[in-house]
Short mmCIF file of C-alpha atoms in Angstrom, two decimals:
data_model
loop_
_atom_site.label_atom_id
_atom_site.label_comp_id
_atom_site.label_asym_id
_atom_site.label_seq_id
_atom_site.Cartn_x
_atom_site.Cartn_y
_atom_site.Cartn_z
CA UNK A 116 -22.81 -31.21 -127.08
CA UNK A 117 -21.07 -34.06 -125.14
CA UNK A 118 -20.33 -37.21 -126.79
CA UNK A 119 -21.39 -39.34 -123.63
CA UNK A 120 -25.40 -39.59 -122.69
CA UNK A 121 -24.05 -39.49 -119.14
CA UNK A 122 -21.06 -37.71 -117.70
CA UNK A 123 -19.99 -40.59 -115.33
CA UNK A 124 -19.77 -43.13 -118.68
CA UNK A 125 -16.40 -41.22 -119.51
CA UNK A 126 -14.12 -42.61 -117.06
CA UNK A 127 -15.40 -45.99 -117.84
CA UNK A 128 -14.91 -45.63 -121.29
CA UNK A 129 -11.35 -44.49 -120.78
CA UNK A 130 -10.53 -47.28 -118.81
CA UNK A 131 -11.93 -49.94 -121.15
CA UNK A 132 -9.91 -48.21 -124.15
CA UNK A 133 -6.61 -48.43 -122.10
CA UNK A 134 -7.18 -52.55 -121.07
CA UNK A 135 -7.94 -52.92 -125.35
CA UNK A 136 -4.85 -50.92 -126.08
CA UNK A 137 -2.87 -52.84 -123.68
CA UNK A 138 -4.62 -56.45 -125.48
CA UNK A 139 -3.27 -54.90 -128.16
CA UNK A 140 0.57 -54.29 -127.47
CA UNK A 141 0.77 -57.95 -126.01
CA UNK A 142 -0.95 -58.99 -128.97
CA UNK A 143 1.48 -57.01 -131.64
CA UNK A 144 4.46 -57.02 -128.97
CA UNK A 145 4.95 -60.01 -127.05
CA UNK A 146 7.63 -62.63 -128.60
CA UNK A 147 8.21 -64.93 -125.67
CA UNK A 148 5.16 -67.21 -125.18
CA UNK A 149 4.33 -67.19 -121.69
CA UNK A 150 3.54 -63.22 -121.89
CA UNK A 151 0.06 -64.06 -123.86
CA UNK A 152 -0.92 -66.64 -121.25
CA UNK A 153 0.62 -64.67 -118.27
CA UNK A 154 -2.23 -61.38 -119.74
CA UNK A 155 -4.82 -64.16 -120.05
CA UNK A 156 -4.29 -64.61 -116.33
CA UNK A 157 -4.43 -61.28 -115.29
CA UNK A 158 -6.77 -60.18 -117.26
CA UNK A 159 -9.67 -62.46 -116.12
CA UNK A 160 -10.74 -60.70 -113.25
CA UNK A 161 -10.88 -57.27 -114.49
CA UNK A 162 -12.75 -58.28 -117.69
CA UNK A 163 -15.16 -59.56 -115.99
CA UNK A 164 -15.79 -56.45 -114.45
CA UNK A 165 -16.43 -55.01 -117.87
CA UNK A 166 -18.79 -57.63 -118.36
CA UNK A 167 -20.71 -55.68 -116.25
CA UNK A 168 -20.03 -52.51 -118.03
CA UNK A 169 -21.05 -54.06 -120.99
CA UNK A 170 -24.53 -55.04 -119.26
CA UNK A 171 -25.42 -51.48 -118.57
CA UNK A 172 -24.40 -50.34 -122.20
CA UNK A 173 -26.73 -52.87 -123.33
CA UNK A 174 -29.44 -51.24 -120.57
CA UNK A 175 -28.46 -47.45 -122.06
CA UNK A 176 -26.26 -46.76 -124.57
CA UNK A 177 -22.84 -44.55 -123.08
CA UNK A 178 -22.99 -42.56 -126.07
CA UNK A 179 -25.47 -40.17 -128.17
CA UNK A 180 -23.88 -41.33 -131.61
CA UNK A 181 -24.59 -44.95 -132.93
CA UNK A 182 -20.70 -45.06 -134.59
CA UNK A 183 -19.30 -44.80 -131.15
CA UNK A 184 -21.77 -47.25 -129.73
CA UNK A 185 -20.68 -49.87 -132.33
CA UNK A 186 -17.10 -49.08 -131.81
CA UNK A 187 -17.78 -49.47 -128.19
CA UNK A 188 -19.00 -52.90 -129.01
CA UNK A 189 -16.58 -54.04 -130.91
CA UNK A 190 -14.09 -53.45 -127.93
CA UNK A 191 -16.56 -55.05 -125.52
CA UNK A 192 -17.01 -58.03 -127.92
CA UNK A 193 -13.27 -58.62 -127.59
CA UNK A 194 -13.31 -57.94 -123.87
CA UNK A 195 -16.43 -59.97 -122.55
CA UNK A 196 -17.27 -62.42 -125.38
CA UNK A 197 -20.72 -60.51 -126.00
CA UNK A 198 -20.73 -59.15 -128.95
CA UNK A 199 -23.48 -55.92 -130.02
CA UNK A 200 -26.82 -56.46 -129.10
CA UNK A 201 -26.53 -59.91 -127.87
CA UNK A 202 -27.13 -58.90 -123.96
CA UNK A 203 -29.45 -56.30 -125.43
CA UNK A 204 -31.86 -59.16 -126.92
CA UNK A 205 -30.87 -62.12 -124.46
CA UNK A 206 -31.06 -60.08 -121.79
CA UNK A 207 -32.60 -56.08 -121.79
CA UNK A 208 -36.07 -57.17 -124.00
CA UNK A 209 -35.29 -61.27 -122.94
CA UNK A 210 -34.17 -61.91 -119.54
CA UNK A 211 -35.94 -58.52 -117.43
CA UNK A 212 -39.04 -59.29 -119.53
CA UNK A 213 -39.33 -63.22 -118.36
CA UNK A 214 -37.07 -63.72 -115.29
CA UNK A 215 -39.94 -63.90 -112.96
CA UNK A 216 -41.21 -66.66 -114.87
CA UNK A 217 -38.73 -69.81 -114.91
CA UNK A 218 -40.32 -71.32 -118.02
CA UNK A 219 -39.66 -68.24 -120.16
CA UNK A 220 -36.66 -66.35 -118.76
CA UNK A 221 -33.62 -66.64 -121.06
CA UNK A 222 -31.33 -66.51 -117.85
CA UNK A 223 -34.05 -69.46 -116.00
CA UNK A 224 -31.78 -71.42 -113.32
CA UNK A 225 -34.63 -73.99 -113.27
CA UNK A 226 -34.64 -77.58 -114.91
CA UNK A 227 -37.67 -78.36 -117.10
CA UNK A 228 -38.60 -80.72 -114.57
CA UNK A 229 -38.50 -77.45 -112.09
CA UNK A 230 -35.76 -78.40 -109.79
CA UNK A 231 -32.83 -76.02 -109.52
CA UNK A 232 -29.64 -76.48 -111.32
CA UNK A 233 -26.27 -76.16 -109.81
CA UNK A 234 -23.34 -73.32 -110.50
CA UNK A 235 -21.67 -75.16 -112.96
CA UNK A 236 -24.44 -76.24 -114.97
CA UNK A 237 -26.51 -73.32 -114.76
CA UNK A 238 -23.19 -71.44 -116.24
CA UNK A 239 -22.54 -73.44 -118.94
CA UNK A 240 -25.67 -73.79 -119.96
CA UNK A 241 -25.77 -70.19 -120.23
CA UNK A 242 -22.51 -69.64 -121.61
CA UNK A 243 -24.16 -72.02 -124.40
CA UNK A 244 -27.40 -71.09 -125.01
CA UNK A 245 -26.36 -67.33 -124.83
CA UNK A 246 -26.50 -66.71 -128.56
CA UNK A 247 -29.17 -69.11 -129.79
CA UNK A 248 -31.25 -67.43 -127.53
CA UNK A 249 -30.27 -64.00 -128.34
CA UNK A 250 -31.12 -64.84 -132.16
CA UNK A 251 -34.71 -66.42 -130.54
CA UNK A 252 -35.51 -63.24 -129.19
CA UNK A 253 -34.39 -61.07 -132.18
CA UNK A 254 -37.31 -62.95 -134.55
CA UNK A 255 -39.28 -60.51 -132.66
CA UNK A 256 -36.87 -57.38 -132.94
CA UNK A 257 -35.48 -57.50 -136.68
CA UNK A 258 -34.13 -54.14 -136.72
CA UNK A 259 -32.08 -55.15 -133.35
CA UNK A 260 -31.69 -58.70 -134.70
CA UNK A 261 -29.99 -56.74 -138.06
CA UNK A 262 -27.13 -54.83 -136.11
CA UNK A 263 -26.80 -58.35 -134.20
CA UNK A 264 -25.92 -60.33 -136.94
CA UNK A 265 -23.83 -56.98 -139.27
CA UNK A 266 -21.89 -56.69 -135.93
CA UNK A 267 -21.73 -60.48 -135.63
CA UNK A 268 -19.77 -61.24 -138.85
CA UNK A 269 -17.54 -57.78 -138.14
CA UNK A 270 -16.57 -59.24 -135.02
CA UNK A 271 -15.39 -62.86 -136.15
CA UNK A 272 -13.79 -61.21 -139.57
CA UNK A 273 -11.50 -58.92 -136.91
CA UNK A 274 -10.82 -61.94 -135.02
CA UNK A 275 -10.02 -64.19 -138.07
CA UNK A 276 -7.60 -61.51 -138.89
CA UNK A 277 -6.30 -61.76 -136.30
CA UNK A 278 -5.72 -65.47 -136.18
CA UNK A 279 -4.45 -65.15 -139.46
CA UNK A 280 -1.50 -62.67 -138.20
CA UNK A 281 -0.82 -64.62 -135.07
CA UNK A 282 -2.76 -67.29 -134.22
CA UNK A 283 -1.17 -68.48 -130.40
CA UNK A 284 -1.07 -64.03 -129.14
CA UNK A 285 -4.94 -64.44 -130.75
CA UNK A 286 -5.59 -67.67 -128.70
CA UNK A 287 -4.67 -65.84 -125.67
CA UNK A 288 -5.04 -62.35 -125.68
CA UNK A 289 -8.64 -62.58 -127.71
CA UNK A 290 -10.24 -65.96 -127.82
CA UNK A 291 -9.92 -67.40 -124.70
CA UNK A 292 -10.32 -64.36 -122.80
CA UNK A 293 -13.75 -63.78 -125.13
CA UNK A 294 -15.04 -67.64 -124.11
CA UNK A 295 -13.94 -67.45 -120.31
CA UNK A 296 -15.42 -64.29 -119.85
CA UNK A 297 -18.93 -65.27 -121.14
CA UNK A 298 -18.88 -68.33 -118.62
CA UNK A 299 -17.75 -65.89 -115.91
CA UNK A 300 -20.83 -63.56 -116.67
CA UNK A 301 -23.40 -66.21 -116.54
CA UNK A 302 -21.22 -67.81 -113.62
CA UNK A 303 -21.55 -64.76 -111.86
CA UNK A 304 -25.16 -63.98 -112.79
CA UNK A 305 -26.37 -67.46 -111.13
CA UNK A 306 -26.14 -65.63 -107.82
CA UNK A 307 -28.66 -62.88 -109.00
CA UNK A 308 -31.63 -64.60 -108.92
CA UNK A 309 -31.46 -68.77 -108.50
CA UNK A 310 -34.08 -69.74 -105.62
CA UNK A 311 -35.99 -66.80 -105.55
CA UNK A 312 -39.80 -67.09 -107.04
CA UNK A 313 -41.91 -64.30 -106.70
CA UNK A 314 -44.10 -61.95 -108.41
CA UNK A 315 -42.38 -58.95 -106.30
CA UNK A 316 -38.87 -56.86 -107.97
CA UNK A 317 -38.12 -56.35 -104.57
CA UNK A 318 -38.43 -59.61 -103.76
CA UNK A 319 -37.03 -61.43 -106.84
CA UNK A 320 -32.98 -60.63 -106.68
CA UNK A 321 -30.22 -60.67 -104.26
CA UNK A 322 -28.47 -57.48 -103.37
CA UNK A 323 -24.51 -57.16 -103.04
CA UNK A 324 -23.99 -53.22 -100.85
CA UNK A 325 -20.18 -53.80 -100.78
CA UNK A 326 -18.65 -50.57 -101.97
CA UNK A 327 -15.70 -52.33 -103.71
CA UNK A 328 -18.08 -54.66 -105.63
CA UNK A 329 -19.73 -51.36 -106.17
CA UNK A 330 -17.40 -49.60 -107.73
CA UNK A 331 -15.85 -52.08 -110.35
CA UNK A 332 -19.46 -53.18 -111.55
CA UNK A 333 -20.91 -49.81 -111.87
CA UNK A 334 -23.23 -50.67 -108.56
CA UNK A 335 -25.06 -54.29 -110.44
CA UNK A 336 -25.44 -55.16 -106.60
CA UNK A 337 -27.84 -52.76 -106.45
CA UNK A 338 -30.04 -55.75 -108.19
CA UNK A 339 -33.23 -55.51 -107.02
CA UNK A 340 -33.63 -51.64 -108.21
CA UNK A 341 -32.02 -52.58 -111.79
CA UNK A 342 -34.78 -54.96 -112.09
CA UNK A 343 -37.47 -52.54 -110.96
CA UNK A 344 -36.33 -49.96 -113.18
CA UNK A 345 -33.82 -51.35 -115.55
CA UNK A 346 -33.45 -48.28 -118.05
CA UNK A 347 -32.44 -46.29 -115.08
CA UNK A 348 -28.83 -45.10 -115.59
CA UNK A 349 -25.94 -47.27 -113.25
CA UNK A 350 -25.19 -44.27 -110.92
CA UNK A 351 -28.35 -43.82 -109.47
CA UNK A 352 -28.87 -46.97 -108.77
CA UNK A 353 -28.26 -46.74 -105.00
CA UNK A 354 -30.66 -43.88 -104.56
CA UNK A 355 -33.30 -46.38 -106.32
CA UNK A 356 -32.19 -48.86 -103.96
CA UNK A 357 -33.13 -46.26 -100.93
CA UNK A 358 -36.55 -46.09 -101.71
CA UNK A 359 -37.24 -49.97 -102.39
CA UNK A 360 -34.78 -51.04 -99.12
CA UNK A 361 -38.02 -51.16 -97.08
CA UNK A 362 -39.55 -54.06 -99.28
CA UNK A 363 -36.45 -56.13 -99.84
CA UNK A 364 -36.05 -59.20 -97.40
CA UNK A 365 -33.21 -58.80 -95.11
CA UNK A 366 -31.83 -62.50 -96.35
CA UNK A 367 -31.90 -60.83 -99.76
CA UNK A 368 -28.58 -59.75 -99.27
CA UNK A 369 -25.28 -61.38 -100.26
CA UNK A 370 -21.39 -61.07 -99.79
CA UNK A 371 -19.48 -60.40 -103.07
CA UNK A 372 -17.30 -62.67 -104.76
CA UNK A 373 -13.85 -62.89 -105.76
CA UNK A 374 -11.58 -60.57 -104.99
CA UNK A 375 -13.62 -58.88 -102.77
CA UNK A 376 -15.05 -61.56 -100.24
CA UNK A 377 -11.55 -61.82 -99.26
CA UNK A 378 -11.73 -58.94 -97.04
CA UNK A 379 -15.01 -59.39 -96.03
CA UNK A 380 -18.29 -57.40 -96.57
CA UNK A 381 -18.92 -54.13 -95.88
CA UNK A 382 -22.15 -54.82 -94.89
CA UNK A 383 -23.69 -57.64 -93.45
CA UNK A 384 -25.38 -60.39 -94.98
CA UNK A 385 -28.67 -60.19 -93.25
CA UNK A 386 -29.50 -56.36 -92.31
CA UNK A 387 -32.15 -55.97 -89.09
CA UNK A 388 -35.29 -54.24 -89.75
CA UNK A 389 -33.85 -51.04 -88.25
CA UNK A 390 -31.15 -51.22 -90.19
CA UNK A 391 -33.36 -51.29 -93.53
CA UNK A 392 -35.61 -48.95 -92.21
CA UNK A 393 -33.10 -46.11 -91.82
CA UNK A 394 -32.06 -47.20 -95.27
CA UNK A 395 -35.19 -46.84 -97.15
CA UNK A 396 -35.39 -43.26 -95.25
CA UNK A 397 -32.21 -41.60 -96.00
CA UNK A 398 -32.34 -39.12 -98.71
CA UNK A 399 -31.20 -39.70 -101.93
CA UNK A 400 -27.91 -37.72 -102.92
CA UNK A 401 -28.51 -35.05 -105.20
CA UNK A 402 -26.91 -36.08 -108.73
#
């Protein structure tokens, strides 16, 4: 029997092992003291990506065993700055229960006085709110709230071992990576939703169909059919999307953002009713 729940989690997985093992040999390895903030620099973009990775583990664990799940976790942790089960509380039984309602959702972009907030404060309000809110939701889940908190302490032990060992390569190969990628997630997760009030999946999300974007985020553009069916397992998202493209608005899709805006979309921004038409009637790939 495999180890993975789905065969296309392995590559994934082997990717996100190598970036840790290469934290890890600047963190043991580097002597000179721009090589820690040089990594920090580099490594911004592509841990964000695994930010997204992380999101769909939360959706559906990669593996069948829960050992390897936590392991996975603690890797992610020092990757993303989400440790185990906080996405899965904040936002798999938090955010896709309430984000159709802006008083409830643990991702709202509204204001209590219902006006919308900006980028900057919607993000770090996010980035700040991300684990009180996860522990909110938990009161309800105490067996998920349990591995939160176990995992929790595991997770700043490691680190404070690693501060103890070498505090300036844990600055800048863990920590800061760990806080800048949590306000990069919620940065990037502004764009999902904000402006859009409906009672309609189809209707509630932007959608991002650039292939790049695609690729590194294990299709999260596909937004609208995560939301509609957000157990469903990352690859077939776009088959998903197919079916719904009929329903979706055709200003309910976006460009993608750094690095890939820089050579434009691969689709356009607004798609013509023909356009989704022949969408929502091609046939799914067989998987």
């Amino acid at each position: 029997m495999t180890l993975f729940r789905h065969p296309e989690d392995r590559i994934p997985v082997l990717l996100f092992a190598c970036v840790f093992a290469l934290d890890l040999t600047v963190y043991f390895m580097a002597s000179s003291w721009w090589l820690p903030i040089l990594w920090f620099g580099i490594g911004i973009i592509p841990k964000g990506w695994i930010s997204a990775w992380n999101h769909h583990h939360q959706h559906l664990n990669m593996f069948r065993h829960a050992p390897l799940n936590r392991l996975l976790e603690l890797i992610f942790g020092f990757q993303t700055g989400v440790t185990s089960h906080t996405w899965f509380l904040h936002h798999v039984v938090g955010h896709h229960v309430n984000y159709l309602d802006q008083e409830k959702d643990e991702s709202r972009w509204k204001r209590d006085d219902g006006s919308t907030m900006g980028e900057v404060e919607y993000s770090l309000t996010t980035t700040l709110t991300a684990y009180p809110r996860a522990w909110q939701v938990g009161l309800r889940y105490p067996k998920a709230l349990r591995v939160f908190l176990v995992m929790g302490v595991l997770q700043l032990a490691l680190l404070g071992v690693l501060f103890w060992h070498n505090w300036f390569n844990a600055l800048f190969v863990f920590l800061l990576p760990m806080v800048t990628s949590l306000y990069v997630t919620a940065w990037a997760t502004y764009f999902h939703h904000v402006g859009l009030e409906t009672r309609e999946h189809a209707e509630a999300s932007y959608n991002i169909l650039h292939r790049g974007y695609n690729l590194m985020t294990g299709n999260l553009g596909y937004h609208a059919a995560h939301h509609a069916k957000q157990a469903l397992h990352w690859s077939k998202l776009p088959q998903l999307h197919a079916q719904m493209a009929k329903d979706i608005p055709a200003a309910h899709y976006r460009q993608p953002g750094i690095p890939f805006v820089w050579s434009g979309s691969e689709e356009k921004l607004e798609l013509t009713d023909e356009q989704v038409e022949a969408l929502a009637q091609a046939r799914p790939a067989r998987t």
